[in-house]
PDB file of C-alpha atoms in Angstrom:
ATOM      1  CA  MET A   1      72.643 -42.963  -0.646  1.00 67.00           C
ATOM      2  CA  ALA A   2      69.701 -40.867   0.975  1.00 80.00           C
ATOM      3  CA  ASP A   3      69.604 -39.628   4.327  1.00 92.00           C
ATOM      4  CA  PHE A   4      66.455 -41.016   5.510  1.00 94.00           C
ATOM      5  CA  PRO A   5      66.786 -39.999   9.193  1.00 95.00           C
ATOM      6  CA  SER A   6      67.443 -36.478   7.391  1.00 94.00           C
ATOM      7  CA  LEU A   7      64.602 -36.513   5.111  1.00 94.00           C
ATOM      8  CA  ALA A   8      62.155 -37.597   8.047  1.00 96.00           C
ATOM      9  CA  ARG A   9      62.914 -34.762  10.088  1.00 94.00           C
ATOM     10  CA  GLN A  10      62.172 -32.517   6.757  1.00 93.00           C
ATOM     11  CA  MET A  11      59.187 -34.001   5.915  1.00 94.00           C
ATOM     12  CA  TRP A  12      58.027 -33.719   9.743  1.00 93.00           C
ATOM     13  CA  HIS A  13      58.662 -29.579   9.689  1.00 89.00           C
ATOM     14  CA  ARG A  14      56.756 -29.568   6.001  1.00 89.00           C
ATOM     15  CA  MET A  15      54.009 -31.537   7.204  1.00 90.00           C
ATOM     16  CA  GLU A  16      53.267 -30.644  10.831  1.00 90.00           C
ATOM     17  CA  PRO A  17      51.806 -27.293   9.799  1.00 86.00           C
ATOM     18  CA  VAL A  18      49.155 -28.933   7.316  1.00 88.00           C
ATOM     19  CA  TYR A  19      48.166 -30.822  10.841  1.00 91.00           C
ATOM     20  CA  ALA A  20      48.278 -28.037  12.992  1.00 88.00           C
ATOM     21  CA  SER A  21      46.257 -25.495  11.165  1.00 86.00           C
ATOM     22  CA  LEU A  22      43.016 -27.638  12.817  1.00 85.00           C
ATOM     23  CA  TYR A  23      44.060 -25.710  15.927  1.00 86.00           C
ATOM     24  CA  PHE A  24      44.853 -22.257  14.358  1.00 83.00           C
ATOM     25  CA  VAL A  25      42.298 -21.687  11.696  1.00 87.00           C
ATOM     26  CA  PRO A  26      39.608 -19.580  13.702  1.00 87.00           C
ATOM     27  CA  GLN A  27      36.652 -21.335  11.693  1.00 89.00           C
ATOM     28  CA  ALA A  28      37.953 -24.421  12.607  1.00 88.00           C
ATOM     29  CA  ALA A  29      38.666 -23.813  16.257  1.00 87.00           C
ATOM     30  CA  GLU A  30      34.807 -22.765  16.482  1.00 91.00           C
ATOM     31  CA  LYS A  31      33.602 -26.219  15.499  1.00 92.00           C
ATOM     32  CA  VAL A  32      35.710 -27.770  18.173  1.00 89.00           C
ATOM     33  CA  ALA A  33      34.410 -24.551  20.985  1.00 90.00           C
ATOM     34  CA  ALA A  34      30.858 -26.015  19.826  1.00 94.00           C
ATOM     35  CA  LEU A  35      31.081 -29.102  21.738  1.00 95.00           C
ATOM     36  CA  GLY A  36      31.699 -27.286  24.971  1.00 94.00           C
ATOM     37  CA  TYR A  37      35.452 -27.438  25.177  1.00 92.00           C
ATOM     38  CA  ASP A  38      36.797 -24.545  26.957  1.00 88.00           C
ATOM     39  CA  PRO A  39      38.140 -22.482  23.840  1.00 78.00           C
ATOM     40  CA  ASP A  40      41.245 -20.969  26.300  1.00 82.00           C
ATOM     41  CA  SER A  41      42.214 -24.176  27.345  1.00 87.00           C
ATOM     42  CA  PRO A  42      44.957 -25.551  24.767  1.00 88.00           C
ATOM     43  CA  ALA A  43      45.652 -28.547  26.368  1.00 90.00           C
ATOM     44  CA  GLN A  44      41.473 -29.462  26.695  1.00 92.00           C
ATOM     45  CA  LYS A  45      41.391 -29.431  22.991  1.00 91.00           C
ATOM     46  CA  SER A  46      44.604 -31.644  22.471  1.00 93.00           C
ATOM     47  CA  LEU A  47      43.672 -33.990  25.108  1.00 96.00           C
ATOM     48  CA  ALA A  48      40.489 -34.223  23.189  1.00 96.00           C
ATOM     49  CA  LEU A  49      41.326 -33.977  19.647  1.00 96.00           C
ATOM     50  CA  ARG A  50      44.680 -36.100  19.898  1.00 97.00           C
ATOM     51  CA  GLY A  51      42.889 -38.825  22.450  1.00 97.00           C
ATOM     52  CA  ALA A  52      39.748 -39.441  20.832  1.00 98.00           C
ATOM     53  CA  PRO A  53      41.342 -42.041  18.343  1.00 98.00           C
ATOM     54  CA  LEU A  54      41.837 -44.058  21.459  1.00 98.00           C
ATOM     55  CA  GLY A  55      38.362 -43.947  22.999  1.00 98.00           C
ATOM     56  CA  ALA A  56      37.417 -42.845  26.065  1.00 98.00           C
ATOM     57  CA  VAL A  57      40.406 -44.000  27.476  1.00 98.00           C
ATOM     58  CA  PRO A  58      41.192 -43.069  31.557  1.00 97.00           C
ATOM     59  CA  ALA A  59      43.548 -39.956  32.659  1.00 97.00           C
ATOM     60  CA  GLU A  60      46.393 -42.787  33.536  1.00 97.00           C
ATOM     61  CA  LEU A  61      46.643 -43.813  29.686  1.00 97.00           C
ATOM     62  CA  LEU A  62      46.794 -40.477  28.152  1.00 97.00           C
ATOM     63  CA  THR A  63      49.587 -39.350  31.237  1.00 96.00           C
ATOM     64  CA  ALA A  64      51.410 -42.336  29.225  1.00 95.00           C
ATOM     65  CA  VAL A  65      50.993 -41.316  25.534  1.00 96.00           C
ATOM     66  CA  PHE A  66      51.081 -37.517  26.285  1.00 95.00           C
ATOM     67  CA  HIS A  67      54.097 -38.011  28.449  1.00 95.00           C
ATOM     68  CA  SER A  68      55.031 -34.215  28.518  1.00 95.00           C
ATOM     69  CA  PHE A  69      51.765 -33.296  30.012  1.00 97.00           C
ATOM     70  CA  SER A  70      51.865 -32.857  33.813  1.00 97.00           C
ATOM     71  CA  PRO A  71      49.808 -35.808  35.183  1.00 97.00           C
ATOM     72  CA  ARG A  72      47.778 -34.001  37.405  1.00 97.00           C
ATOM     73  CA  LEU A  73      46.609 -31.792  34.034  1.00 97.00           C
ATOM     74  CA  VAL A  74      45.389 -34.649  32.408  1.00 97.00           C
ATOM     75  CA  ALA A  75      43.261 -35.539  35.630  1.00 97.00           C
ATOM     76  CA  ASP A  76      42.177 -32.158  35.851  1.00 96.00           C
ATOM     77  CA  HIS A  77      40.168 -32.754  32.622  1.00 96.00           C
ATOM     78  CA  VAL A  78      39.810 -36.486  31.999  1.00 97.00           C
ATOM     79  CA  PRO A  79      37.505 -38.080  32.299  1.00 96.00           C
ATOM     80  CA  GLY A  80      35.408 -34.923  32.057  1.00 96.00           C
ATOM     81  CA  ILE A  81      36.343 -34.392  28.414  1.00 97.00           C
ATOM     82  CA  TRP A  82      34.843 -37.613  27.449  1.00 97.00           C
ATOM     83  CA  ASP A  83      31.421 -36.390  29.391  1.00 96.00           C
ATOM     84  CA  THR A  84      31.332 -33.353  27.354  1.00 96.00           C
ATOM     85  CA  ALA A  85      31.945 -34.886  24.218  1.00 97.00           C
ATOM     86  CA  THR A  86      32.136 -38.729  23.178  1.00 98.00           C
ATOM     87  CA  PRO A  87      35.114 -39.927  21.198  1.00 98.00           C
ATOM     88  CA  ALA A  88      33.006 -40.348  18.377  1.00 98.00           C
ATOM     89  CA  THR A  89      31.810 -37.038  18.561  1.00 98.00           C
ATOM     90  CA  VAL A  90      34.814 -35.334  18.771  1.00 97.00           C
ATOM     91  CA  LEU A  91      36.395 -37.603  15.887  1.00 98.00           C
ATOM     92  CA  ASP A  92      33.168 -36.563  13.634  1.00 97.00           C
ATOM     93  CA  THR A  93      34.072 -32.722  14.685  1.00 96.00           C
ATOM     94  CA  ARG A  94      37.652 -33.080  13.878  1.00 96.00           C
ATOM     95  CA  VAL A  95      37.496 -34.145  10.618  1.00 96.00           C
ATOM     96  CA  ARG A  96      34.976 -31.323   9.699  1.00 96.00           C
ATOM     97  CA  ALA A  97      37.507 -28.823  11.265  1.00 94.00           C
ATOM     98  CA  ALA A  98      39.831 -30.260   9.042  1.00 95.00           C
ATOM     99  CA  ASP A  99      38.223 -29.506   6.115  1.00 95.00           C
ATOM    100  CA  THR A 100      37.029 -26.032   7.314  1.00 94.00           C
ATOM    101  CA  ALA A 101      40.808 -25.499   8.324  1.00 92.00           C
ATOM    102  CA  LEU A 102      42.040 -26.470   4.779  1.00 93.00           C
ATOM    103  CA  ARG A 103      39.275 -25.233   2.721  1.00 92.00           C
ATOM    104  CA  THR A 104      39.638 -21.655   4.372  1.00 91.00           C
ATOM    105  CA  LEU A 105      43.478 -21.527   3.699  1.00 89.00           C
ATOM    106  CA  LEU A 106      43.315 -23.005   0.206  1.00 88.00           C
ATOM    107  CA  GLY A 107      40.168 -21.755  -1.324  1.00 88.00           C
ATOM    108  CA  ASP A 108      40.202 -22.855  -5.030  1.00 86.00           C
ATOM    109  CA  ARG A 109      43.538 -24.246  -4.699  1.00 86.00           C
ATOM    110  CA  LEU A 110      41.558 -27.789  -3.101  1.00 87.00           C
ATOM    111  CA  THR A 111      40.333 -29.120  -6.100  1.00 88.00           C
ATOM    112  CA  GLU A 112      44.154 -28.565  -8.371  1.00 91.00           C
ATOM    113  CA  PRO A 113      45.325 -32.282  -9.085  1.00 93.00           C
ATOM    114  CA  SER A 114      48.818 -31.309  -7.488  1.00 93.00           C
ATOM    115  CA  LEU A 115      46.732 -31.576  -4.440  1.00 94.00           C
ATOM    116  CA  ALA A 116      45.464 -35.128  -5.016  1.00 95.00           C
ATOM    117  CA  GLU A 117      48.903 -36.485  -5.975  1.00 97.00           C
ATOM    118  CA  ALA A 118      50.307 -35.053  -2.754  1.00 96.00           C
ATOM    119  CA  ALA A 119      47.597 -36.927  -0.791  1.00 97.00           C
ATOM    120  CA  GLU A 120      48.284 -40.340  -2.639  1.00 97.00           C
ATOM    121  CA  LEU A 121      52.268 -39.493  -1.785  1.00 97.00           C
ATOM    122  CA  ALA A 122      51.462 -38.823   1.837  1.00 97.00           C
ATOM    123  CA  ARG A 123      49.117 -41.878   2.213  1.00 98.00           C
ATOM    124  CA  THR A 124      51.746 -44.388   0.783  1.00 97.00           C
ATOM    125  CA  ALA A 125      54.284 -43.071   3.270  1.00 97.00           C
ATOM    126  CA  ALA A 126      51.517 -43.162   6.230  1.00 97.00           C
ATOM    127  CA  GLN A 127      50.483 -46.643   5.102  1.00 96.00           C
ATOM    128  CA  GLU A 128      54.130 -47.464   5.776  1.00 93.00           C
ATOM    129  CA  ALA A 129      53.622 -46.033   9.248  1.00 92.00           C
ATOM    130  CA  ALA A 130      50.498 -48.136   9.784  1.00 90.00           C
ATOM    131  CA  ALA A 131      52.517 -51.103   8.977  1.00 91.00           C
ATOM    132  CA  ARG A 132      55.295 -50.243  11.815  1.00 88.00           C
ATOM    133  CA  LEU A 133      52.694 -49.939  14.932  1.00 91.00           C
ATOM    134  CA  PRO A 134      54.233 -51.896  17.929  1.00 91.00           C
ATOM    135  CA  GLY A 135      54.966 -49.379  20.494  1.00 93.00           C
ATOM    136  CA  ARG A 136      53.020 -46.795  19.048  1.00 96.00           C
ATOM    137  CA  PRO A 137      49.353 -46.442  20.599  1.00 97.00           C
ATOM    138  CA  LEU A 138      48.783 -43.047  18.827  1.00 97.00           C
ATOM    139  CA  ALA A 139      50.048 -43.848  15.792  1.00 97.00           C
ATOM    140  CA  ALA A 140      47.954 -47.232  15.807  1.00 97.00           C
ATOM    141  CA  ALA A 141      44.878 -45.666  16.645  1.00 97.00           C
ATOM    142  CA  ASN A 142      44.631 -43.195  14.181  1.00 97.00           C
ATOM    143  CA  ALA A 143      45.722 -45.607  11.315  1.00 97.00           C
ATOM    144  CA  ALA A 144      42.755 -47.929  12.122  1.00 97.00           C
ATOM    145  CA  LEU A 145      40.544 -44.523  11.508  1.00 97.00           C
ATOM    146  CA  PRO A 146      38.971 -45.124   7.925  1.00 97.00           C
ATOM    147  CA  TRP A 147      40.187 -42.881   5.347  1.00 97.00           C
ATOM    148  CA  PRO A 148      38.487 -39.850   3.895  1.00 96.00           C
ATOM    149  CA  GLU A 149      37.200 -39.815   0.329  1.00 95.00           C
ATOM    150  CA  GLU A 150      38.197 -36.316  -0.524  1.00 96.00           C
ATOM    151  CA  PRO A 151      42.010 -35.451  -1.304  1.00 96.00           C
ATOM    152  CA  HIS A 152      42.661 -32.857   1.393  1.00 95.00           C
ATOM    153  CA  LEU A 153      41.146 -34.684   3.921  1.00 97.00           C
ATOM    154  CA  VAL A 154      43.615 -37.618   2.646  1.00 97.00           C
ATOM    155  CA  LEU A 155      46.141 -35.407   3.135  1.00 96.00           C
ATOM    156  CA  TRP A 156      45.656 -34.420   6.618  1.00 96.00           C
ATOM    157  CA  GLN A 157      44.570 -37.612   7.885  1.00 97.00           C
ATOM    158  CA  ALA A 158      48.033 -38.523   6.093  1.00 97.00           C
ATOM    159  CA  ALA A 159      49.797 -35.990   8.242  1.00 96.00           C
ATOM    160  CA  ASN A 160      48.156 -36.887  11.318  1.00 97.00           C
ATOM    161  CA  ILE A 161      49.276 -40.516  11.132  1.00 97.00           C
ATOM    162  CA  LEU A 162      52.920 -39.971  10.198  1.00 97.00           C
ATOM    163  CA  ARG A 163      53.169 -37.199  12.932  1.00 96.00           C
ATOM    164  CA  GLU A 164      51.701 -39.289  15.686  1.00 97.00           C
ATOM    165  CA  HIS A 165      53.828 -42.576  14.478  1.00 97.00           C
ATOM    166  CA  ARG A 166      57.032 -39.632  14.841  1.00 97.00           C
ATOM    167  CA  GLY A 167      55.734 -38.622  18.113  1.00 97.00           C
ATOM    168  CA  ASP A 168      55.334 -42.131  19.585  1.00 97.00           C
ATOM    169  CA  GLY A 169      59.154 -42.725  18.624  1.00 97.00           C
ATOM    170  CA  HIS A 170      59.980 -39.768  20.361  1.00 97.00           C
ATOM    171  CA  VAL A 171      58.577 -40.659  23.368  1.00 97.00           C
ATOM    172  CA  ALA A 172      60.615 -43.873  23.520  1.00 97.00           C
ATOM    173  CA  ALA A 173      63.666 -41.824  22.524  1.00 98.00           C
ATOM    174  CA  LEU A 174      62.913 -39.577  25.581  1.00 98.00           C
ATOM    175  CA  THR A 175      62.334 -42.516  28.006  1.00 97.00           C
ATOM    176  CA  ALA A 176      65.553 -44.418  26.774  1.00 97.00           C
ATOM    177  CA  ALA A 177      67.532 -41.130  27.570  1.00 98.00           C
ATOM    178  CA  GLY A 178      65.923 -40.944  31.037  1.00 98.00           C
ATOM    179  CA  LEU A 179      64.056 -37.845  30.378  1.00 98.00           C
ATOM    180  CA  ASP A 180      60.594 -37.478  32.147  1.00 98.00           C
ATOM    181  CA  GLY A 181      58.058 -35.526  30.870  1.00 97.00           C
ATOM    182  CA  CYS A 182      58.850 -31.912  33.051  1.00 98.00           C
ATOM    183  CA  GLU A 183      62.573 -32.966  32.196  1.00 98.00           C
ATOM    184  CA  ALA A 184      61.857 -33.487  28.606  1.00 97.00           C
ATOM    185  CA  LEU A 185      60.466 -29.884  28.462  1.00 97.00           C
ATOM    186  CA  VAL A 186      63.438 -27.978  30.375  1.00 97.00           C
ATOM    187  CA  SER A 187      65.983 -29.738  28.377  1.00 97.00           C
ATOM    188  CA  PHE A 188      63.942 -28.779  25.149  1.00 96.00           C
ATOM    189  CA  ALA A 189      63.880 -25.332  26.615  1.00 95.00           C
ATOM    190  CA  ALA A 190      67.660 -25.140  27.718  1.00 97.00           C
ATOM    191  CA  ILE A 191      68.913 -25.794  23.961  1.00 95.00           C
ATOM    192  CA  GLY A 192      66.710 -22.946  22.716  1.00 92.00           C
ATOM    193  CA  ALA A 193      64.141 -24.509  21.114  1.00 88.00           C
ATOM    194  CA  ALA A 194      61.491 -22.508  22.756  1.00 87.00           C
ATOM    195  CA  PRO A 195      61.019 -20.361  25.379  1.00 88.00           C
ATOM    196  CA  VAL A 196      59.792 -21.401  28.617  1.00 91.00           C
ATOM    197  CA  GLU A 197      56.721 -20.078  28.659  1.00 91.00           C
ATOM    198  CA  THR A 198      55.735 -21.438  25.544  1.00 88.00           C
ATOM    199  CA  PHE A 199      55.241 -24.798  27.664  1.00 92.00           C
ATOM    200  CA  ALA A 200      52.719 -23.448  30.434  1.00 91.00           C
ATOM    201  CA  SER A 201      49.945 -25.309  28.319  1.00 90.00           C
ATOM    202  CA  ARG A 202      51.489 -28.573  29.841  1.00 95.00           C
ATOM    203  CA  GLY A 203      50.432 -27.970  33.148  1.00 96.00           C
ATOM    204  CA  TRP A 204      53.930 -28.169  34.655  1.00 97.00           C
ATOM    205  CA  SER A 205      54.119 -25.935  38.071  1.00 97.00           C
ATOM    206  CA  ALA A 206      57.102 -23.726  38.690  1.00 96.00           C
ATOM    207  CA  GLN A 207      57.786 -25.789  41.781  1.00 97.00           C
ATOM    208  CA  GLU A 208      57.961 -28.657  39.148  1.00 98.00           C
ATOM    209  CA  TRP A 209      59.717 -27.016  36.345  1.00 97.00           C
ATOM    210  CA  ALA A 210      62.448 -25.665  39.122  1.00 96.00           C
ATOM    211  CA  ALA A 211      63.131 -29.386  40.878  1.00 97.00           C
ATOM    212  CA  ALA A 212      63.155 -31.010  36.886  1.00 98.00           C
ATOM    213  CA  ARG A 213      65.991 -28.253  36.107  1.00 97.00           C
ATOM    214  CA  GLU A 214      67.780 -29.119  39.205  1.00 97.00           C
ATOM    215  CA  ARG A 215      67.575 -32.724  38.705  1.00 98.00           C
ATOM    216  CA  LEU A 216      68.731 -32.179  34.957  1.00 98.00           C
ATOM    217  CA  ALA A 217      71.742 -29.414  36.435  1.00 98.00           C
ATOM    218  CA  ASP A 218      72.335 -32.695  38.655  1.00 97.00           C
ATOM    219  CA  ARG A 219      73.254 -34.653  35.558  1.00 98.00           C
ATOM    220  CA  GLY A 220      75.615 -31.944  33.930  1.00 98.00           C
ATOM    221  CA  LEU A 221      72.878 -31.293  31.439  1.00 98.00           C
ATOM    222  CA  VAL A 222      71.747 -27.261  32.381  1.00 98.00           C
ATOM    223  CA  GLU A 223      73.551 -24.649  33.694  1.00 96.00           C
ATOM    224  CA  PRO A 224      72.393 -22.980  36.970  1.00 91.00           C
ATOM    225  CA  ASP A 225      70.451 -20.256  34.396  1.00 91.00           C
ATOM    226  CA  GLY A 226      68.953 -23.171  32.518  1.00 93.00           C
ATOM    227  CA  THR A 227      70.898 -23.042  29.965  1.00 96.00           C
ATOM    228  CA  ALA A 228      72.215 -26.598  28.181  1.00 98.00           C
ATOM    229  CA  THR A 229      75.458 -27.661  28.877  1.00 98.00           C
ATOM    230  CA  GLU A 230      77.487 -29.348  26.187  1.00 98.00           C
ATOM    231  CA  GLN A 231      76.232 -32.534  27.540  1.00 98.00           C
ATOM    232  CA  GLY A 232      72.836 -31.785  27.415  1.00 98.00           C
ATOM    233  CA  HIS A 233      73.088 -30.422  23.624  1.00 98.00           C
ATOM    234  CA  ARG A 234      74.785 -33.819  23.332  1.00 98.00           C
ATOM    235  CA  LEU A 235      71.919 -35.716  25.034  1.00 98.00           C
ATOM    236  CA  ARG A 236      68.753 -33.617  23.011  1.00 98.00           C
ATOM    237  CA  GLU A 237      70.931 -34.155  19.701  1.00 97.00           C
ATOM    238  CA  ASP A 238      71.137 -38.011  20.643  1.00 98.00           C
ATOM    239  CA  VAL A 239      67.074 -37.764  21.385  1.00 98.00           C
ATOM    240  CA  GLU A 240      66.581 -36.132  17.709  1.00 96.00           C
ATOM    241  CA  ARG A 241      68.662 -38.549  16.021  1.00 97.00           C
ATOM    242  CA  THR A 242      66.792 -41.698  17.474  1.00 98.00           C
ATOM    243  CA  THR A 243      63.812 -39.787  16.947  1.00 97.00           C
ATOM    244  CA  ASP A 244      64.488 -39.235  12.934  1.00 97.00           C
ATOM    245  CA  GLU A 245      65.897 -42.961  12.835  1.00 97.00           C
ATOM    246  CA  LEU A 246      62.625 -44.485  14.265  1.00 97.00           C
ATOM    247  CA  ALA A 247      60.315 -41.961  11.801  1.00 97.00           C
ATOM    248  CA  ALA A 248      62.688 -42.705   8.678  1.00 97.00           C
ATOM    249  CA  ALA A 249      60.666 -45.790   7.474  1.00 96.00           C
ATOM    250  CA  PRO A 250      57.639 -44.074   5.749  1.00 96.00           C
ATOM    251  CA  TYR A 251      59.754 -42.009   3.890  1.00 96.00           C
ATOM    252  CA  GLU A 252      62.315 -44.732   2.632  1.00 96.00           C
ATOM    253  CA  VAL A 253      59.304 -46.116   0.911  1.00 95.00           C
ATOM    254  CA  LEU A 254      58.396 -42.969  -0.875  1.00 96.00           C
ATOM    255  CA  GLY A 255      62.569 -42.762  -1.783  1.00 96.00           C
ATOM    256  CA  GLU A 256      64.241 -39.767  -2.103  1.00 95.00           C
ATOM    257  CA  ASP A 257      62.474 -38.741  -5.361  1.00 96.00           C
ATOM    258  CA  GLY A 258      59.174 -39.093  -4.100  1.00 96.00           C
ATOM    259  CA  CYS A 259      59.869 -36.923  -0.568  1.00 96.00           C
ATOM    260  CA  ALA A 260      61.512 -34.375  -3.128  1.00 95.00           C
ATOM    261  CA  ARG A 261      57.674 -34.102  -4.923  1.00 97.00           C
ATOM    262  CA  LEU A 262      55.843 -34.391  -1.925  1.00 96.00           C
ATOM    263  CA  GLY A 263      57.745 -31.379  -0.361  1.00 93.00           C
ATOM    264  CA  GLU A 264      57.292 -29.315  -3.912  1.00 94.00           C
ATOM    265  CA  LEU A 265      53.664 -30.447  -3.946  1.00 93.00           C
ATOM    266  CA  THR A 266      52.655 -29.314  -0.310  1.00 91.00           C
ATOM    267  CA  THR A 267      55.047 -25.778  -0.629  1.00 89.00           C
ATOM    268  CA  PRO A 268      51.282 -23.756  -1.744  1.00 85.00           C
ATOM    269  CA  LEU A 269      49.932 -25.393   1.301  1.00 83.00           C
ATOM    270  CA  ILE A 270      53.176 -24.942   3.922  1.00 83.00           C
ATOM    271  CA  GLU A 271      53.059 -20.995   2.300  1.00 84.00           C
ATOM    272  CA  ALA A 272      49.380 -20.144   3.057  1.00 82.00           C
ATOM    273  CA  VAL A 273      49.841 -21.892   6.385  1.00 79.00           C
ATOM    274  CA  VAL A 274      52.346 -19.875   7.295  1.00 78.00           C
ATOM    275  CA  THR A 275      51.397 -16.585   5.506  1.00 82.00           C
ATOM    276  CA  SER A 276      48.219 -16.480   7.033  1.00 78.00           C
ATOM    277  CA  GLY A 277      49.999 -15.390  10.479  1.00 73.00           C
ATOM    278  CA  LEU A 278      47.797 -18.154  12.129  1.00 68.00           C
ATOM    279  CA  LEU A 279      50.410 -20.462  13.581  1.00 67.00           C
ATOM    280  CA  PRO A 280      52.365 -19.310  16.528  1.00 65.00           C
ATOM    281  CA  GLU A 281      56.465 -18.180  15.743  1.00 61.00           C
ATOM    282  CA  GLU A 282      57.035 -20.035  19.217  1.00 58.00           C
ATOM    283  CA  ASN A 283      55.281 -23.588  19.451  1.00 54.00           C
ATOM    284  CA  THR A 284      55.746 -26.442  21.840  1.00 55.00           C
ATOM    285  CA  LEU A 285      57.206 -28.398  18.761  1.00 55.00           C
ATOM    286  CA  GLY A 286      59.947 -26.045  18.068  1.00 51.00           C
ATOM    287  CA  ILE A 287      59.148 -26.576  14.309  1.00 52.00           C
ATOM    288  CA  LEU A 288      61.922 -24.872  12.323  1.00 49.00           C
ATOM    289  CA  ARG A 289      64.110 -24.223  15.592  1.00 47.00           C
ATOM    290  CA  VAL A 290      65.094 -27.951  16.814  1.00 46.00           C
ATOM    291  CA  PRO A 291      68.575 -27.787  15.793  1.00 48.00           C
ATOM    292  CA  ALA A 292      69.618 -30.777  13.161  1.00 49.00           C
ATOM    293  CA  PRO A 293      71.442 -33.899  15.254  1.00 48.00           C
ATOM    294  CA  ALA A 294      75.033 -33.470  14.190  1.00 44.00           C
ATOM    295  CA  PRO A 295      76.751 -36.261  11.967  1.00 40.00           C
ATOM    296  CA  ARG A 296      77.768 -39.253  13.720  1.00 40.00           C
TER     297      ARG A 296
END
């Protein structure tokens, strides 16, 4: 029997670079900067690009759905980001930026039949995610958007829905584990998923980070030097396992063969993203660094 939670993790690692190309291809970033956002503010761009499907919502709502962002940081940018550009304008720019990013990375391969096949498989998975939206606000907001026509943009939109579907489930898993936004990052860094400095864009002060570490130490989850204890590793394994389980349904629809085929078809794009050198080796998601949960 296929282990679909594990497949969900594998597919996340493959699909996330497709989505993330939006942020790291310079030509795409220029389109976003042209809206008036600070090119040196990753948080501002992330809040606008990911938050736009929700509409011009207040800081409190974005704080809730983004979870690991400091409430103070979100309040610094909201509602200002909606004064700079309306959500509708941001969404239009987001599609054009994704188009530019994938055209830059793929070149002539953009019209290959394999890309259209990959797009349809990813869309099938994303539509299953769209059928399972209770408790998943960011996935729901993106699933409500119209589908583009061009295969490479269908693939990007599907990757977007799937990663927000997984992300919403991850927030639920973190909350169930009793980890607030800052504690989630401290515990993530503690297992070696990414260096502490990688999370500076989330806006937590050194004092807030230290306080979160102390709270986790009181629970027996981290050592004085900030590394995870055995109990801390187990807690993060439980969080990741729950996240995988909550993200599995879209891939069950594809089946083991469908997942393997989607992985095969997206390999050229993943290679293009990775070999471009644009995707930082150290990132806040810990892609390719998050340890797989131990078997039950």
